[in-house]
């Protein structure tokens, strides 16, 4: 668990009673807390360390929140995978720990580290850039034997123009797939795959470059009579002759040529397969892959056009077919004008040379033929070895997941790198079976079918992940569209059937069978897939199936129970929560009836549901009768929802009239927050300058925060049909436009991430900026730091936010949080709390003890003095917010967690102080200390 404790703070709690009123300890946000799966488990068997030891082990990496020494500021290491990084495993404290006394926290705080070698340090792997890591790697996999042995023949059959069309069609499919791959592979970090050595790929690349130069130089060298006899003439008038198709033989068909050529365009996954070994995969994969496609396309277009401009389709290879100066023999075709008579072999179909008859034309055209052989070996070996070492690794992972029976045998690994030797052998046998066919024109269409099938699935996966609106789908690569992914999937399927329809039927039959088996068996694996996210959108009809699906951080959704009372009286609270839950997650409007009615009116419930539907708010409405707010909220927290459709966040409005409220009212309100924490729910408290309840405004006139809804525009990312309000059904009394339905323009959303709560404080503004009205708003993140380490703190936070793929405008480090607050602001705080103080100085000891027992909600002098530092920090933070966020559209502040026995009036005054005097809406927000964001894609 690992926490740091300030020695100064510990010494300052000696005068407090055990288990009460000591400074709560919370942890700053750390990189390692956001790891996934079993890797997040923290051992509780670690021996307890003394506070001084904890301080020494943490002081270089941990900074306490200004709320307390254990309530920690956001830190990148809370979100890291400890196993992958080899760092000391750290995690933020749980809500239970935060609310316990300091001595209990000390007893339960443990530190677990993972040391990989002496001193807990591990050697960092070599990271590749986009050129050597992706572009060259992809180019080596794309260039293959078909380039050297079939491109010239395809040019003779289809002509230069249709050959270019075949190349561009192939590039279209691979480019769209590359966009989908870039989106998928940049939606988090993935583990490294297996690839060619770097002292090897450079060698292969150089050999290929030399062979290409050798070929192009050969096209410029004047052709000798020997070369002319086999149809090689250099740049003459041959280009126009070879411009159009000349179909011959059983393979003389456009789609047959496409099927044979398409394997020359594959190999685009080479960079994504090793994204864990790249320096910046979010940049390297798309840039390197697209550049590889671009340069290989240029090479294909250049070779097809030059070979078509230099070589005849037919030639005999006989020196006797050379024409004398004054010849009188009958001669037909372009060769006659070039001084050669190939008419006889053309008519008899016995020509052994030329584009249409010889597969080794590139060797014949080149300046030095053996160099082309070297290029063939380099292209073949680089492609074959890359697939031969990567495919078994992928298959090994599939086998380890135990998704399908009878394949677990191939999951076993050998050696320190867990090499899949059995899978290597299987791939070798499969490869040899294809090689034994010994006919490239037969093998190529089969390979094309397999790759088109995989590309169709990749594109559809990207499309499906996009349309599910999962908050976990946040690719760093933005230049893709779900509709291009769908187009790529459709065109791949169409081409499969056009090329080899029977093979396409077999492939799809296999896919349907395998997918059906997974759906039926429901294996115990959890990838946070887009299918799981899609199931959420269809929760009403698939709630039973969702009940058996394990939660995954990537598919976390903020499911809100909103204590609106009658939603019609608090439309701003409804609209605000609806802004980040609509089309994303669950929202339940909870209405707690605390009057003397014997039953809740069904008609009233129907009216509320009708109002929500007219307002186009995707929310359920639940009413509950209870004697008080706390009782009703407690039951709603326990009973609301079904299966996975269950609230994990309690949203409340700020209690504006708390100064005039009874002690029971304040106790109920604060204890409702405490109950939410105790039940492991997040908490959001929304405060607006003019309040949230519009009961008085409906009876008199509209205040500044609300106005009559004359024309509320749609708030949807996809279509106008998903508007927030149906204008044709609105009236002045039942539909009121709130500030959250107006365009926010270029105002900022200011996030004061004071304590790490698992990422909810960042997730809510991200979801808001996905809406049309908030899209132009800039998110600014404020963190607490020191002047000496300000730049490092800012860089670390920027790194964390980039890993999260969050578009944050700026990170601002506040370095003056330790200054004492202004005297007038501190006086206001104390005056606000005066009615709730227990003035022990004016009472005898017996009476004072009796009142302490009877009025637990009042603040004693001892409590006031002990918690004064925390109170001063709340006042100071409010000063900072008012200074920096004058023109913000929304302010989010980490909600402090008080210990269980903190007086409710004091905690209420903290909430009031934090949000006091801020003109824009303020959201006090706290997650449940569990990860809701991750930068891993597993």
CSV table of C-alpha atoms in Angstrom, one decimal, residues 28-467:
chain,number,residue,atom,x,y,z
A,28,UNK,CA,-1.1,11.8,-3.5
A,29,UNK,CA,-2.0,10.4,-6.9
A,30,UNK,CA,0.6,7.9,-8.0
A,31,UNK,CA,1.4,6.1,-11.3
A,32,UNK,CA,1.4,2.6,-10.0
A,33,UNK,CA,-2.1,2.7,-8.5
A,34,UNK,CA,-3.7,2.5,-12.0
A,35,UNK,CA,-2.3,-0.8,-13.0
A,36,UNK,CA,-4.8,-3.4,-14.2
A,37,UNK,CA,-5.8,-7.0,-13.4
A,38,UNK,CA,-4.1,-9.0,-10.8
A,39,UNK,CA,-1.1,-6.7,-10.9
A,40,UNK,CA,-3.0,-4.1,-8.8
A,41,UNK,CA,-3.2,-6.5,-5.9
A,42,UNK,CA,-1.3,-5.2,-2.9
A,43,UNK,CA,0.1,-7.6,-0.4
A,44,UNK,CA,-1.1,-7.1,3.2
A,45,UNK,CA,1.6,-9.3,4.6
A,46,UNK,CA,4.3,-6.6,4.4
A,47,UNK,CA,5.7,-5.8,7.8
A,48,UNK,CA,4.6,-2.5,9.2
A,49,UNK,CA,7.2,0.2,9.0
A,50,UNK,CA,7.9,3.0,11.5
A,51,UNK,CA,6.9,6.5,10.4
A,52,UNK,CA,10.5,7.6,9.9
A,53,UNK,CA,11.2,4.7,7.6
A,54,UNK,CA,8.1,5.5,5.6
A,55,UNK,CA,9.2,9.1,5.3
A,56,UNK,CA,12.6,8.1,4.0
A,57,UNK,CA,11.2,5.7,1.4
A,58,UNK,CA,8.7,8.1,0.1
A,59,UNK,CA,10.0,11.6,0.4
A,60,UNK,CA,11.5,11.7,-3.1
A,61,UNK,CA,8.4,10.6,-4.9
A,62,UNK,CA,5.4,11.5,-2.7
A,63,UNK,CA,3.8,14.8,-1.9
A,64,UNK,CA,0.9,15.0,0.6
A,65,UNK,CA,-2.3,16.8,-0.3
A,66,UNK,CA,-2.9,20.2,1.4
A,67,UNK,CA,-5.8,18.5,3.0
A,68,UNK,CA,-3.6,16.1,4.9
A,69,UNK,CA,-0.3,14.2,4.8
A,70,UNK,CA,-1.8,10.9,3.6
A,71,UNK,CA,-4.4,12.4,1.2
A,72,UNK,CA,-2.1,12.5,-1.7
A,73,UNK,CA,-1.7,14.8,-4.7
A,74,UNK,CA,-2.1,13.3,-8.2
A,75,UNK,CA,1.0,11.4,-9.2
A,76,UNK,CA,1.9,9.4,-12.4
A,77,UNK,CA,3.1,6.3,-10.5
A,78,UNK,CA,-0.4,5.7,-9.1
A,79,UNK,CA,-1.5,4.8,-12.6
A,80,UNK,CA,1.5,2.7,-13.6
A,81,UNK,CA,1.7,-1.0,-14.0
A,82,UNK,CA,4.3,-1.9,-11.3
A,83,UNK,CA,5.2,-5.2,-13.0
A,84,UNK,CA,5.8,-3.6,-16.3
A,85,UNK,CA,7.8,-0.6,-15.0
A,86,UNK,CA,9.8,-2.5,-12.3
A,87,UNK,CA,9.1,0.3,-9.9
A,88,UNK,CA,8.2,0.1,-6.2
A,89,UNK,CA,4.5,-0.6,-6.1
A,90,UNK,CA,2.5,2.3,-4.7
A,91,UNK,CA,-1.2,2.9,-4.3
A,92,UNK,CA,-3.3,5.6,-2.8
A,93,UNK,CA,-5.1,5.0,0.5
A,94,UNK,CA,-8.6,3.7,0.6
A,95,UNK,CA,-11.5,5.8,1.8
A,96,UNK,CA,-11.6,3.5,4.9
A,97,UNK,CA,-8.0,4.3,5.7
A,98,UNK,CA,-8.5,8.1,5.1
A,99,UNK,CA,-11.3,8.2,7.6
A,100,UNK,CA,-9.5,6.2,10.3
A,101,UNK,CA,-7.4,7.6,13.1
A,102,UNK,CA,-3.7,8.1,12.5
A,103,UNK,CA,-2.6,5.2,14.7
A,104,UNK,CA,-4.9,2.8,12.8
A,105,UNK,CA,-3.6,4.1,9.5
A,106,UNK,CA,-0.1,3.5,10.6
A,107,UNK,CA,-0.8,-0.1,11.6
A,108,UNK,CA,-2.5,-0.8,8.3
A,109,UNK,CA,-0.1,1.0,6.0
A,110,UNK,CA,2.3,-1.4,4.4
A,111,UNK,CA,4.8,-1.1,1.6
A,112,UNK,CA,5.2,-3.7,-1.0
A,113,UNK,CA,8.0,-3.4,-3.5
A,114,UNK,CA,8.9,-5.4,-6.5
A,115,UNK,CA,12.6,-5.6,-7.1
A,116,UNK,CA,13.9,-6.9,-10.3
A,117,UNK,CA,17.5,-7.3,-9.5
A,118,UNK,CA,20.0,-5.7,-7.1
A,119,UNK,CA,18.7,-2.5,-5.4
A,120,UNK,CA,15.2,-2.9,-7.0
A,121,UNK,CA,16.4,-1.5,-10.3
A,122,UNK,CA,15.8,-3.0,-13.7
A,123,UNK,CA,17.6,-2.4,-16.9
A,124,UNK,CA,15.5,-0.3,-19.2
A,125,UNK,CA,14.8,-1.9,-22.6
A,126,UNK,CA,15.9,-0.2,-25.8
A,127,UNK,CA,13.2,2.0,-27.3
A,128,UNK,CA,12.8,2.5,-31.0
A,129,UNK,CA,11.9,5.6,-32.9
A,130,UNK,CA,9.3,5.8,-35.6
A,131,UNK,CA,11.8,5.3,-38.5
A,132,UNK,CA,13.7,2.2,-37.4
A,133,UNK,CA,11.0,0.9,-35.1
A,134,UNK,CA,8.0,1.2,-37.4
A,135,UNK,CA,8.7,2.5,-40.9
A,136,UNK,CA,11.6,0.4,-41.9
A,137,UNK,CA,10.1,-2.6,-40.1
A,138,UNK,CA,6.8,-2.3,-42.0
A,139,UNK,CA,8.6,-1.6,-45.3
A,140,UNK,CA,10.6,-4.8,-44.9
A,141,UNK,CA,7.4,-6.8,-44.2
A,142,UNK,CA,5.5,-5.2,-47.1
A,143,UNK,CA,8.2,-5.8,-49.7
A,144,UNK,CA,8.1,-9.4,-50.6
A,145,UNK,CA,8.8,-11.9,-53.3
A,146,UNK,CA,5.7,-10.9,-55.3
A,147,UNK,CA,7.3,-7.5,-56.0
A,148,UNK,CA,10.3,-9.1,-57.8
A,149,UNK,CA,8.6,-12.1,-59.4
A,150,UNK,CA,5.0,-11.1,-60.1
A,151,UNK,CA,4.6,-7.3,-60.4
A,152,UNK,CA,6.1,-7.2,-64.0
A,153,UNK,CA,3.8,-10.1,-65.0
A,154,UNK,CA,0.7,-8.3,-63.5
A,155,UNK,CA,1.7,-5.2,-65.4
A,156,UNK,CA,1.7,-7.2,-68.7
A,157,UNK,CA,-1.7,-8.6,-68.0
A,158,UNK,CA,-3.5,-5.6,-66.6
A,159,UNK,CA,-1.6,-2.9,-68.3
A,160,UNK,CA,0.1,0.0,-66.5
A,161,UNK,CA,-3.2,1.9,-65.8
A,162,UNK,CA,-5.1,-1.1,-64.3
A,163,UNK,CA,-1.9,-2.1,-62.4
A,164,UNK,CA,-1.9,1.2,-60.8
A,165,UNK,CA,-5.6,0.8,-59.9
A,166,UNK,CA,-4.8,-2.6,-58.3
A,167,UNK,CA,-2.0,-1.0,-56.3
A,168,UNK,CA,-4.1,1.9,-55.2
A,169,UNK,CA,-7.0,-0.4,-54.3
A,170,UNK,CA,-4.7,-2.4,-52.1
A,171,UNK,CA,-3.3,0.7,-50.6
A,172,UNK,CA,-6.8,2.0,-49.8
A,173,UNK,CA,-7.6,-1.1,-47.8
A,174,UNK,CA,-4.2,-1.1,-46.0
A,175,UNK,CA,-4.3,2.6,-45.3
A,176,UNK,CA,-7.8,2.5,-43.8
A,177,UNK,CA,-6.7,-0.5,-41.7
A,178,UNK,CA,-3.5,1.4,-40.7
A,179,UNK,CA,-5.7,4.2,-39.3
A,180,UNK,CA,-7.8,1.7,-37.3
A,181,UNK,CA,-4.6,0.0,-36.1
A,182,UNK,CA,-3.2,3.4,-35.1
A,183,UNK,CA,-6.3,4.1,-33.1
A,184,UNK,CA,-6.4,0.7,-31.4
A,185,UNK,CA,-2.7,0.6,-30.6
A,186,UNK,CA,-2.6,4.2,-29.2
A,187,UNK,CA,-5.5,3.5,-26.8
A,188,UNK,CA,-3.1,2.6,-24.1
A,189,UNK,CA,0.2,0.8,-23.9
A,190,UNK,CA,0.5,-2.8,-25.0
A,191,UNK,CA,3.2,-5.4,-24.2
A,192,UNK,CA,6.1,-5.9,-26.6
A,193,UNK,CA,5.9,-8.6,-29.2
A,194,UNK,CA,8.6,-10.4,-31.0
A,195,UNK,CA,10.5,-8.9,-33.9
A,196,UNK,CA,13.6,-9.0,-36.0
A,197,UNK,CA,16.8,-7.8,-34.4
A,198,UNK,CA,17.6,-4.1,-35.3
A,199,UNK,CA,23.1,-5.6,-36.1
A,200,UNK,CA,19.4,-7.7,-39.1
A,201,UNK,CA,16.6,-5.3,-40.3
A,202,UNK,CA,19.1,-2.6,-41.3
A,203,UNK,CA,21.1,-5.1,-43.2
A,204,UNK,CA,18.0,-6.4,-45.1
A,205,UNK,CA,16.9,-2.8,-45.7
A,206,UNK,CA,20.2,-1.8,-47.2
A,207,UNK,CA,20.3,-4.9,-49.5
A,208,UNK,CA,16.8,-4.0,-50.8
A,209,UNK,CA,17.8,-0.4,-51.4
A,210,UNK,CA,20.8,-1.5,-53.3
A,211,UNK,CA,18.7,-3.9,-55.4
A,212,UNK,CA,16.2,-1.1,-56.2
A,213,UNK,CA,19.0,1.3,-57.2
A,214,UNK,CA,20.5,-1.5,-59.3
A,215,UNK,CA,17.1,-2.0,-61.1
A,216,UNK,CA,16.5,1.7,-61.8
A,217,UNK,CA,20.1,2.2,-63.0
A,218,UNK,CA,19.5,-0.8,-65.3
A,219,UNK,CA,16.5,0.9,-67.0
A,220,UNK,CA,18.8,3.8,-67.9
A,221,UNK,CA,21.6,1.7,-69.4
A,222,UNK,CA,21.4,1.3,-73.2
A,223,UNK,CA,20.1,-2.2,-74.0
A,224,UNK,CA,22.6,-4.6,-75.6
A,225,UNK,CA,21.5,-6.8,-78.5
A,226,UNK,CA,21.3,-9.7,-76.1
A,227,UNK,CA,18.8,-7.8,-73.8
A,228,UNK,CA,16.9,-6.6,-76.9
A,229,UNK,CA,16.4,-10.2,-77.9
A,230,UNK,CA,14.5,-10.9,-74.6
A,231,UNK,CA,12.4,-7.8,-75.0
A,232,UNK,CA,14.4,-5.2,-72.9
A,233,UNK,CA,14.8,-2.0,-74.9
A,234,UNK,CA,15.0,0.8,-72.4
A,235,UNK,CA,12.8,3.9,-72.5
A,236,UNK,CA,11.4,3.8,-76.0
A,237,UNK,CA,7.8,4.0,-77.3
A,238,UNK,CA,6.9,0.9,-75.4
A,239,UNK,CA,5.0,2.8,-72.6
A,240,UNK,CA,1.9,3.5,-74.7
A,241,UNK,CA,1.8,-0.1,-75.9
A,242,UNK,CA,1.7,-1.5,-72.4
A,243,UNK,CA,-0.7,1.1,-71.0
A,244,UNK,CA,-3.8,-1.0,-71.5
A,245,UNK,CA,-4.6,-4.6,-70.5
A,246,UNK,CA,-3.9,-7.8,-72.5
A,247,UNK,CA,-5.5,-10.6,-70.5
A,248,UNK,CA,-4.1,-14.0,-71.2
A,249,UNK,CA,-4.6,-17.5,-69.8
A,250,UNK,CA,-6.7,-18.8,-67.0
A,251,UNK,CA,-5.4,-16.1,-64.6
A,252,UNK,CA,-6.3,-13.3,-67.0
A,253,UNK,CA,-8.8,-11.4,-64.8
A,254,UNK,CA,-8.7,-8.2,-62.9
A,255,UNK,CA,-9.6,-9.6,-59.5
A,256,UNK,CA,-7.3,-12.5,-60.0
A,257,UNK,CA,-4.5,-10.1,-60.5
A,258,UNK,CA,-5.6,-8.2,-57.4
A,259,UNK,CA,-5.6,-11.4,-55.4
A,260,UNK,CA,-2.1,-12.2,-56.5
A,261,UNK,CA,-0.8,-8.7,-55.9
A,262,UNK,CA,-2.5,-8.0,-52.5
A,263,UNK,CA,0.0,-9.9,-50.3
A,264,UNK,CA,2.5,-7.3,-51.5
A,265,UNK,CA,0.6,-4.7,-49.5
A,266,UNK,CA,0.4,-6.6,-46.2
A,267,UNK,CA,2.8,-6.2,-43.3
A,268,UNK,CA,1.4,-3.0,-41.8
A,269,UNK,CA,1.1,-4.5,-38.3
A,270,UNK,CA,4.8,-4.9,-37.8
A,271,UNK,CA,5.1,-1.6,-35.9
A,272,UNK,CA,1.9,-2.2,-33.8
A,273,UNK,CA,3.2,-5.6,-32.8
A,274,UNK,CA,6.1,-4.0,-30.9
A,275,UNK,CA,4.4,-0.9,-29.6
A,276,UNK,CA,5.8,-1.7,-26.1
A,277,UNK,CA,9.3,-1.2,-27.5
A,278,UNK,CA,8.6,2.2,-29.1
A,279,UNK,CA,9.6,5.5,-27.5
A,280,UNK,CA,6.3,7.3,-28.4
A,281,UNK,CA,3.9,4.7,-29.8
A,282,UNK,CA,1.1,7.2,-30.2
A,283,UNK,CA,3.3,9.1,-32.7
A,284,UNK,CA,5.5,6.3,-34.1
A,285,UNK,CA,2.8,3.8,-35.1
A,286,UNK,CA,0.6,6.1,-37.2
A,287,UNK,CA,3.5,8.1,-38.7
A,288,UNK,CA,5.8,5.1,-39.3
A,289,UNK,CA,3.0,2.8,-40.7
A,290,UNK,CA,1.6,5.5,-43.0
A,291,UNK,CA,5.0,6.5,-44.3
A,292,UNK,CA,5.8,2.9,-44.9
A,293,UNK,CA,2.7,2.5,-47.0
A,294,UNK,CA,3.5,5.7,-48.8
A,295,UNK,CA,7.0,4.8,-49.8
A,296,UNK,CA,6.2,1.2,-50.7
A,297,UNK,CA,3.4,2.5,-52.8
A,298,UNK,CA,5.7,4.8,-54.6
A,299,UNK,CA,8.1,1.9,-55.2
A,300,UNK,CA,5.3,-0.2,-56.7
A,301,UNK,CA,4.0,2.5,-58.9
A,302,UNK,CA,7.6,3.4,-60.1
A,303,UNK,CA,8.6,-0.2,-60.8
A,304,UNK,CA,5.3,-1.1,-62.6
A,305,UNK,CA,5.5,2.0,-64.8
A,306,UNK,CA,9.3,1.7,-65.6
A,307,UNK,CA,9.1,-2.0,-66.4
A,308,UNK,CA,6.1,-1.3,-68.6
A,309,UNK,CA,8.0,1.4,-70.4
A,310,UNK,CA,11.1,-0.6,-71.0
A,311,UNK,CA,10.1,-4.2,-71.8
A,312,UNK,CA,7.9,-5.7,-74.5
A,313,UNK,CA,5.1,-8.2,-73.6
A,314,UNK,CA,6.6,-10.9,-75.9
A,315,UNK,CA,10.1,-11.7,-77.1
A,316,UNK,CA,11.7,-14.9,-78.4
A,317,UNK,CA,15.2,-14.5,-77.0
A,318,UNK,CA,16.7,-15.5,-80.3
A,319,UNK,CA,19.4,-13.3,-81.9
A,320,UNK,CA,18.2,-14.5,-85.3
A,321,UNK,CA,15.0,-12.5,-85.0
A,322,UNK,CA,17.0,-9.3,-85.4
A,323,UNK,CA,15.9,-7.4,-88.6
A,324,UNK,CA,18.4,-6.2,-91.2
A,325,UNK,CA,18.4,-2.7,-92.4
A,326,UNK,CA,16.4,-3.4,-95.6
A,327,UNK,CA,14.1,-6.3,-94.6
A,328,UNK,CA,11.2,-7.5,-96.6
A,329,UNK,CA,9.7,-10.2,-94.4
A,330,UNK,CA,6.2,-9.7,-92.9
A,331,UNK,CA,6.4,-8.2,-89.5
A,332,UNK,CA,3.7,-7.2,-87.0
A,333,UNK,CA,3.8,-5.4,-83.7
A,334,UNK,CA,5.8,-2.8,-81.9
A,335,UNK,CA,9.0,-4.9,-82.1
A,336,UNK,CA,9.2,-4.3,-85.8
A,337,UNK,CA,9.9,-0.6,-85.3
A,338,UNK,CA,12.5,-1.5,-82.8
A,339,UNK,CA,14.4,-3.7,-85.2
A,340,UNK,CA,13.2,-7.2,-84.1
A,341,UNK,CA,10.7,-9.6,-85.6
A,342,UNK,CA,8.9,-11.6,-82.8
A,343,UNK,CA,5.8,-12.2,-85.0
A,344,UNK,CA,6.3,-16.0,-85.3
A,345,UNK,CA,6.5,-16.7,-81.6
A,346,UNK,CA,3.7,-14.3,-80.9
A,347,UNK,CA,1.3,-16.1,-83.3
A,348,UNK,CA,2.3,-19.5,-82.1
A,349,UNK,CA,2.3,-18.6,-78.4
A,350,UNK,CA,5.9,-19.9,-77.9
A,351,UNK,CA,7.5,-16.6,-76.8
A,352,UNK,CA,9.6,-17.5,-73.8
A,353,UNK,CA,10.6,-13.9,-72.8
A,354,UNK,CA,8.9,-10.6,-72.2
A,355,UNK,CA,6.6,-9.3,-69.5
A,356,UNK,CA,3.9,-11.8,-70.3
A,357,UNK,CA,6.1,-14.9,-70.4
A,358,UNK,CA,8.9,-14.5,-67.9
A,359,UNK,CA,8.7,-13.9,-64.2
A,360,UNK,CA,12.3,-12.7,-63.9
A,361,UNK,CA,12.1,-9.5,-65.9
A,362,UNK,CA,13.4,-7.3,-63.1
A,363,UNK,CA,16.6,-9.4,-63.0
A,364,UNK,CA,17.0,-9.0,-66.8
A,365,UNK,CA,16.4,-5.2,-66.7
A,366,UNK,CA,18.7,-4.5,-63.8
A,367,UNK,CA,22.3,-3.4,-64.2
A,368,UNK,CA,23.7,-6.4,-62.2
A,369,UNK,CA,21.3,-9.4,-62.0
A,370,UNK,CA,22.7,-11.1,-58.8
A,371,UNK,CA,21.8,-8.0,-56.8
A,372,UNK,CA,18.1,-8.6,-57.6
A,373,UNK,CA,18.5,-12.2,-56.3
A,374,UNK,CA,19.9,-10.7,-53.1
A,375,UNK,CA,16.9,-8.4,-52.9
A,376,UNK,CA,14.6,-11.3,-53.4
A,377,UNK,CA,16.3,-13.2,-50.5
A,378,UNK,CA,16.3,-10.1,-48.3
A,379,UNK,CA,12.6,-9.4,-48.9
A,380,UNK,CA,11.6,-13.0,-48.5
A,381,UNK,CA,13.6,-13.6,-45.3
A,382,UNK,CA,12.6,-10.3,-43.7
A,383,UNK,CA,8.9,-10.9,-44.3
A,384,UNK,CA,8.9,-14.6,-43.5
A,385,UNK,CA,11.0,-14.3,-40.3
A,386,UNK,CA,8.9,-11.4,-39.0
A,387,UNK,CA,5.7,-13.4,-39.4
A,388,UNK,CA,7.3,-16.6,-38.2
A,389,UNK,CA,8.4,-15.1,-34.9
A,390,UNK,CA,5.4,-12.9,-34.3
A,391,UNK,CA,2.5,-15.2,-35.1
A,392,UNK,CA,3.5,-17.9,-32.6
A,393,UNK,CA,3.7,-15.2,-29.9
A,394,UNK,CA,0.2,-14.1,-30.6
A,395,UNK,CA,-1.1,-17.6,-30.8
A,396,UNK,CA,0.7,-18.4,-27.4
A,397,UNK,CA,-1.3,-15.5,-25.8
A,398,UNK,CA,-4.5,-16.9,-27.2
A,399,UNK,CA,-3.7,-20.3,-25.8
A,400,UNK,CA,-2.9,-18.9,-22.4
A,401,UNK,CA,-6.3,-17.3,-22.2
A,402,UNK,CA,-7.9,-20.7,-22.4
A,403,UNK,CA,-10.6,-19.4,-24.8
A,404,UNK,CA,-10.7,-22.5,-26.9
A,405,UNK,CA,-10.2,-26.2,-26.0
A,406,UNK,CA,-7.3,-28.4,-27.1
A,407,UNK,CA,-4.9,-25.5,-27.8
A,408,UNK,CA,-3.5,-25.2,-24.3
A,409,UNK,CA,-0.6,-27.4,-25.4
A,410,UNK,CA,0.9,-24.6,-27.4
A,411,UNK,CA,0.7,-22.1,-24.5
A,412,UNK,CA,3.9,-23.4,-22.8
A,413,UNK,CA,6.9,-21.2,-23.1
A,414,UNK,CA,10.6,-22.0,-22.7
A,415,UNK,CA,13.5,-20.1,-21.3
A,416,UNK,CA,13.5,-16.7,-19.6
A,417,UNK,CA,11.6,-15.1,-22.4
A,418,UNK,CA,9.0,-17.8,-22.5
A,419,UNK,CA,9.7,-18.7,-26.1
A,420,UNK,CA,6.7,-20.5,-27.7
A,421,UNK,CA,8.8,-23.4,-29.2
A,422,UNK,CA,5.7,-25.5,-29.7
A,423,UNK,CA,3.9,-22.7,-31.5
A,424,UNK,CA,7.0,-22.1,-33.6
A,425,UNK,CA,6.9,-25.7,-34.7
A,426,UNK,CA,3.2,-25.5,-35.6
A,427,UNK,CA,3.8,-22.4,-37.7
A,428,UNK,CA,6.7,-24.0,-39.4
A,429,UNK,CA,4.5,-27.0,-40.4
A,430,UNK,CA,1.7,-24.8,-41.7
A,431,UNK,CA,4.2,-22.7,-43.7
A,432,UNK,CA,5.8,-25.8,-45.2
A,433,UNK,CA,2.3,-27.1,-46.3
A,434,UNK,CA,1.8,-23.9,-48.2
A,435,UNK,CA,5.3,-23.9,-49.7
A,436,UNK,CA,4.8,-27.5,-50.9
A,437,UNK,CA,2.0,-26.2,-53.1
A,438,UNK,CA,4.9,-24.7,-55.1
A,439,UNK,CA,2.7,-22.4,-57.1
A,440,UNK,CA,2.9,-18.7,-56.2
A,441,UNK,CA,-0.3,-17.8,-58.2
A,442,UNK,CA,-2.2,-20.3,-56.1
A,443,UNK,CA,-0.7,-19.4,-52.7
A,444,UNK,CA,-1.1,-15.6,-53.1
A,445,UNK,CA,-5.0,-15.6,-53.4
A,446,UNK,CA,-5.2,-17.8,-50.2
A,447,UNK,CA,-2.9,-15.4,-48.3
A,448,UNK,CA,-5.0,-12.4,-49.6
A,449,UNK,CA,-8.1,-14.0,-48.3
A,450,UNK,CA,-6.7,-14.5,-44.8
A,451,UNK,CA,-5.3,-11.0,-44.6
A,452,UNK,CA,-8.5,-9.4,-45.9
A,453,UNK,CA,-10.4,-11.3,-43.3
A,454,UNK,CA,-8.1,-10.0,-40.5
A,455,UNK,CA,-8.2,-6.5,-41.8
A,456,UNK,CA,-12.0,-6.6,-41.9
A,457,UNK,CA,-12.0,-7.7,-38.2
A,458,UNK,CA,-9.5,-5.0,-37.3
A,459,UNK,CA,-11.6,-2.2,-39.0
A,460,UNK,CA,-14.8,-3.5,-37.5
A,461,UNK,CA,-13.2,-3.6,-34.0
A,462,UNK,CA,-12.2,0.1,-34.4
A,463,UNK,CA,-15.7,1.0,-35.6
A,464,UNK,CA,-17.4,-1.0,-32.8
A,465,UNK,CA,-15.1,0.5,-30.1
A,466,UNK,CA,-15.9,4.0,-31.3
A,467,UNK,CA,-19.7,3.7,-31.5
